[in-house]
PDB file of C-alpha atoms in Angstrom:
ATOM      1  CA  ASP A   1       0.000   0.000   0.000  1.00 67.00           C
ATOM      2  CA  ALA A   2       0.969   3.646  -0.263  1.00 69.00           C
ATOM      3  CA  GLN A   3       1.941   3.772   3.444  1.00 75.00           C
ATOM      4  CA  GLY A   4       4.333   0.809   3.179  1.00 82.00           C
ATOM      5  CA  THR A   5       2.447  -1.200   5.821  1.00 89.00           C
ATOM      6  CA  THR A   6       0.641  -3.886   3.799  1.00 92.00           C
ATOM      7  CA  VAL A   7       1.190  -6.082   0.779  1.00 94.00           C
ATOM      8  CA  SER A   8      -1.846  -7.407  -1.053  1.00 95.00           C
ATOM      9  CA  GLY A   9      -2.464  -9.424  -4.169  1.00 96.00           C
ATOM     10  CA  THR A  10      -3.925 -12.601  -5.559  1.00 96.00           C
ATOM     11  CA  GLY A  11      -2.880 -16.209  -5.330  1.00 96.00           C
ATOM     12  CA  GLU A  12      -4.052 -19.782  -5.081  1.00 96.00           C
ATOM     13  CA  PRO A  13      -6.842 -20.124  -2.482  1.00 97.00           C
ATOM     14  CA  GLY A  14      -5.451 -21.694   0.700  1.00 97.00           C
ATOM     15  CA  ALA A  15      -1.817 -21.008  -0.234  1.00 97.00           C
ATOM     16  CA  THR A  16       0.561 -19.436   2.270  1.00 98.00           C
ATOM     17  CA  VAL A  17       2.105 -16.135   1.147  1.00 98.00           C
ATOM     18  CA  VAL A  18       5.406 -14.966   2.635  1.00 98.00           C
ATOM     19  CA  VAL A  19       6.930 -11.488   2.217  1.00 97.00           C
ATOM     20  CA  ARG A  20      10.662 -11.157   2.913  1.00 96.00           C
ATOM     21  CA  ASP A  21      12.902  -8.114   3.205  1.00 93.00           C
ATOM     22  CA  VAL A  22      16.227  -7.648   1.424  1.00 91.00           C
ATOM     23  CA  ALA A  23      18.002  -9.599   4.206  1.00 93.00           C
ATOM     24  CA  GLY A  24      15.672 -12.572   3.648  1.00 94.00           C
ATOM     25  CA  GLN A  25      13.839 -12.047   6.944  1.00 95.00           C
ATOM     26  CA  THR A  26      10.091 -12.701   6.983  1.00 96.00           C
ATOM     27  CA  SER A  27       8.280  -9.364   7.126  1.00 95.00           C
ATOM     28  CA  GLY A  28       4.737 -10.675   6.648  1.00 95.00           C
ATOM     29  CA  GLN A  29       2.918 -13.970   6.215  1.00 97.00           C
ATOM     30  CA  GLY A  30      -0.667 -15.014   5.646  1.00 96.00           C
ATOM     31  CA  THR A  31      -3.097 -17.189   3.730  1.00 97.00           C
ATOM     32  CA  VAL A  32      -4.825 -16.558   0.416  1.00 97.00           C
ATOM     33  CA  ASP A  33      -8.594 -16.446   1.005  1.00 98.00           C
ATOM     34  CA  ALA A  34     -11.234 -18.536  -0.782  1.00 98.00           C
ATOM     35  CA  ASN A  35     -11.625 -15.788  -3.409  1.00 98.00           C
ATOM     36  CA  GLY A  36      -7.895 -15.845  -4.238  1.00 97.00           C
ATOM     37  CA  ASN A  37      -6.982 -12.609  -2.425  1.00 98.00           C
ATOM     38  CA  TYR A  38      -4.537 -11.831   0.359  1.00 97.00           C
ATOM     39  CA  SER A  39      -3.565  -8.763   2.364  1.00 96.00           C
ATOM     40  CA  LEU A  40      -0.624  -8.951   4.776  1.00 95.00           C
ATOM     41  CA  THR A  41       0.434  -6.428   7.399  1.00 94.00           C
ATOM     42  CA  LEU A  42       4.204  -6.039   7.421  1.00 93.00           C
ATOM     43  CA  ALA A  43       6.080  -6.391  10.719  1.00 92.00           C
ATOM     44  CA  THR A  44       7.959  -3.169   9.946  1.00 89.00           C
ATOM     45  CA  PRO A  45       6.587  -0.532   7.550  1.00 88.00           C
ATOM     46  CA  GLN A  46       8.688  -0.216   4.407  1.00 87.00           C
ATOM     47  CA  GLY A  47       8.950   3.400   3.253  1.00 82.00           C
ATOM     48  CA  ASN A  48      12.422   3.957   1.867  1.00 84.00           C
ATOM     49  CA  GLY A  49      12.241   2.200  -1.503  1.00 86.00           C
ATOM     50  CA  GLU A  50      13.182  -1.167  -0.004  1.00 90.00           C
ATOM     51  CA  THR A  51      13.078  -4.320  -2.110  1.00 93.00           C
ATOM     52  CA  LEU A  52      10.706  -7.042  -0.932  1.00 95.00           C
ATOM     53  CA  THR A  53      10.127 -10.537  -2.284  1.00 96.00           C
ATOM     54  CA  VAL A  54       6.824 -12.411  -2.256  1.00 97.00           C
ATOM     55  CA  VAL A  55       6.329 -16.147  -2.693  1.00 97.00           C
ATOM     56  CA  GLN A  56       3.414 -18.498  -2.131  1.00 97.00           C
ATOM     57  CA  SER A  57       3.357 -22.194  -1.321  1.00 97.00           C
ATOM     58  CA  ASP A  58       0.320 -24.416  -1.711  1.00 94.00           C
ATOM     59  CA  THR A  59      -1.006 -26.979   0.750  1.00 90.00           C
ATOM     60  CA  LEU A  60       1.156 -29.662  -0.929  1.00 93.00           C
ATOM     61  CA  GLY A  61       4.305 -27.606  -0.319  1.00 92.00           C
ATOM     62  CA  LYS A  62       4.824 -26.581  -3.945  1.00 96.00           C
ATOM     63  CA  VAL A  63       6.441 -23.140  -4.111  1.00 97.00           C
ATOM     64  CA  SER A  64       5.701 -20.461  -6.714  1.00 97.00           C
ATOM     65  CA  PRO A  65       8.329 -18.378  -8.465  1.00 96.00           C
ATOM     66  CA  THR A  66       9.344 -15.357  -6.385  1.00 97.00           C
ATOM     67  CA  ILE A  67       8.203 -11.868  -7.362  1.00 96.00           C
ATOM     68  CA  THR A  68       9.995  -8.665  -6.374  1.00 96.00           C
ATOM     69  CA  LEU A  69       8.313  -5.482  -5.139  1.00 93.00           C
ATOM     70  CA  THR A  70       9.741  -2.049  -4.438  1.00 90.00           C
ATOM     71  CA  ALA A  71       8.289  -0.266  -1.418  1.00 88.00           C
ATOM     72  CA  PRO A  72       7.287   3.397  -1.722  1.00 85.00           C
ATOM     73  CA  ASP A  73      10.014   5.946  -0.956  1.00 84.00           C
ATOM     74  CA  PHE A  74       8.862   8.467   1.669  1.00 81.00           C
ATOM     75  CA  THR A  75      12.338   9.437   2.853  1.00 80.00           C
ATOM     76  CA  ALA A  76      13.629  12.775   1.603  1.00 81.00           C
ATOM     77  CA  PRO A  77      17.117  12.667   0.099  1.00 82.00           C
ATOM     78  CA  ALA A  78      20.053  14.102   2.019  1.00 84.00           C
ATOM     79  CA  ALA A  79      21.073  17.645   1.114  1.00 86.00           C
ATOM     80  CA  PRO A  80      23.241  17.738  -2.005  1.00 87.00           C
ATOM     81  CA  THR A  81      26.786  19.084  -1.975  1.00 90.00           C
ATOM     82  CA  ALA A  82      27.731  21.901  -4.333  1.00 90.00           C
ATOM     83  CA  THR A  83      30.855  23.771  -5.326  1.00 92.00           C
ATOM     84  CA  ILE A  84      30.994  26.841  -7.564  1.00 91.00           C
ATOM     85  CA  ALA A  85      34.007  27.121  -9.854  1.00 92.00           C
ATOM     86  CA  GLU A  86      36.318  30.040  -9.025  1.00 92.00           C
ATOM     87  CA  ASP A  87      35.360  31.805 -12.246  1.00 92.00           C
ATOM     88  CA  GLY A  88      31.637  31.169 -11.581  1.00 87.00           C
ATOM     89  CA  SER A  89      31.210  29.231 -14.813  1.00 90.00           C
ATOM     90  CA  ALA A  90      30.136  25.883 -13.341  1.00 91.00           C
ATOM     91  CA  ILE A  91      28.527  24.258 -10.338  1.00 91.00           C
ATOM     92  CA  THR A  92      29.452  20.677  -9.457  1.00 92.00           C
ATOM     93  CA  GLY A  93      28.388  18.420  -6.627  1.00 92.00           C
ATOM     94  CA  THR A  94      26.792  15.202  -5.502  1.00 91.00           C
ATOM     95  CA  GLY A  95      23.267  14.109  -4.637  1.00 88.00           C
ATOM     96  CA  GLU A  96      20.982  11.088  -4.447  1.00 84.00           C
ATOM     97  CA  SER A  97      21.061   9.057  -7.649  1.00 84.00           C
ATOM     98  CA  GLY A  98      18.030   9.883  -9.785  1.00 83.00           C
ATOM     99  CA  ALA A  99      17.083  12.984  -7.774  1.00 83.00           C
ATOM    100  CA  THR A 100      16.553  16.351  -9.459  1.00 85.00           C
ATOM    101  CA  VAL A 101      18.823  19.182  -8.335  1.00 83.00           C
ATOM    102  CA  THR A 102      17.600  22.743  -8.918  1.00 86.00           C
ATOM    103  CA  VAL A 103      19.953  25.730  -8.826  1.00 84.00           C
ATOM    104  CA  ARG A 104      18.417  29.183  -8.328  1.00 86.00           C
ATOM    105  CA  ASP A 105      19.876  32.666  -8.336  1.00 84.00           C
ATOM    106  CA  PRO A 106      19.166  35.113  -5.456  1.00 88.00           C
ATOM    107  CA  ALA A 107      15.921  36.202  -7.147  1.00 89.00           C
ATOM    108  CA  GLY A 108      14.625  32.649  -6.932  1.00 80.00           C
TER     109      GLY A 108
END
């Protein structure tokens, strides 16, 4: 979900669904209902773009292929670094990969 607290989906009725974090630790587990739906509350909310895996196993112990999910990212990036060239012709620095950096003059 958008808050990073639940994982929901569809599966084989009666199957057990397990959600694991990037370290392989179980973060949520439950059973697919008779209509083929599940909704699991995660032990720890995931809100920083974490990678989760989901797998289901049926009552005979047969295991599905694993799917990968990316949790929402609610965490603001750290402040970028910036350096202005001595002649004022360029600004260089570092920031979070994929983030947009905006440079403004004193007027905004």
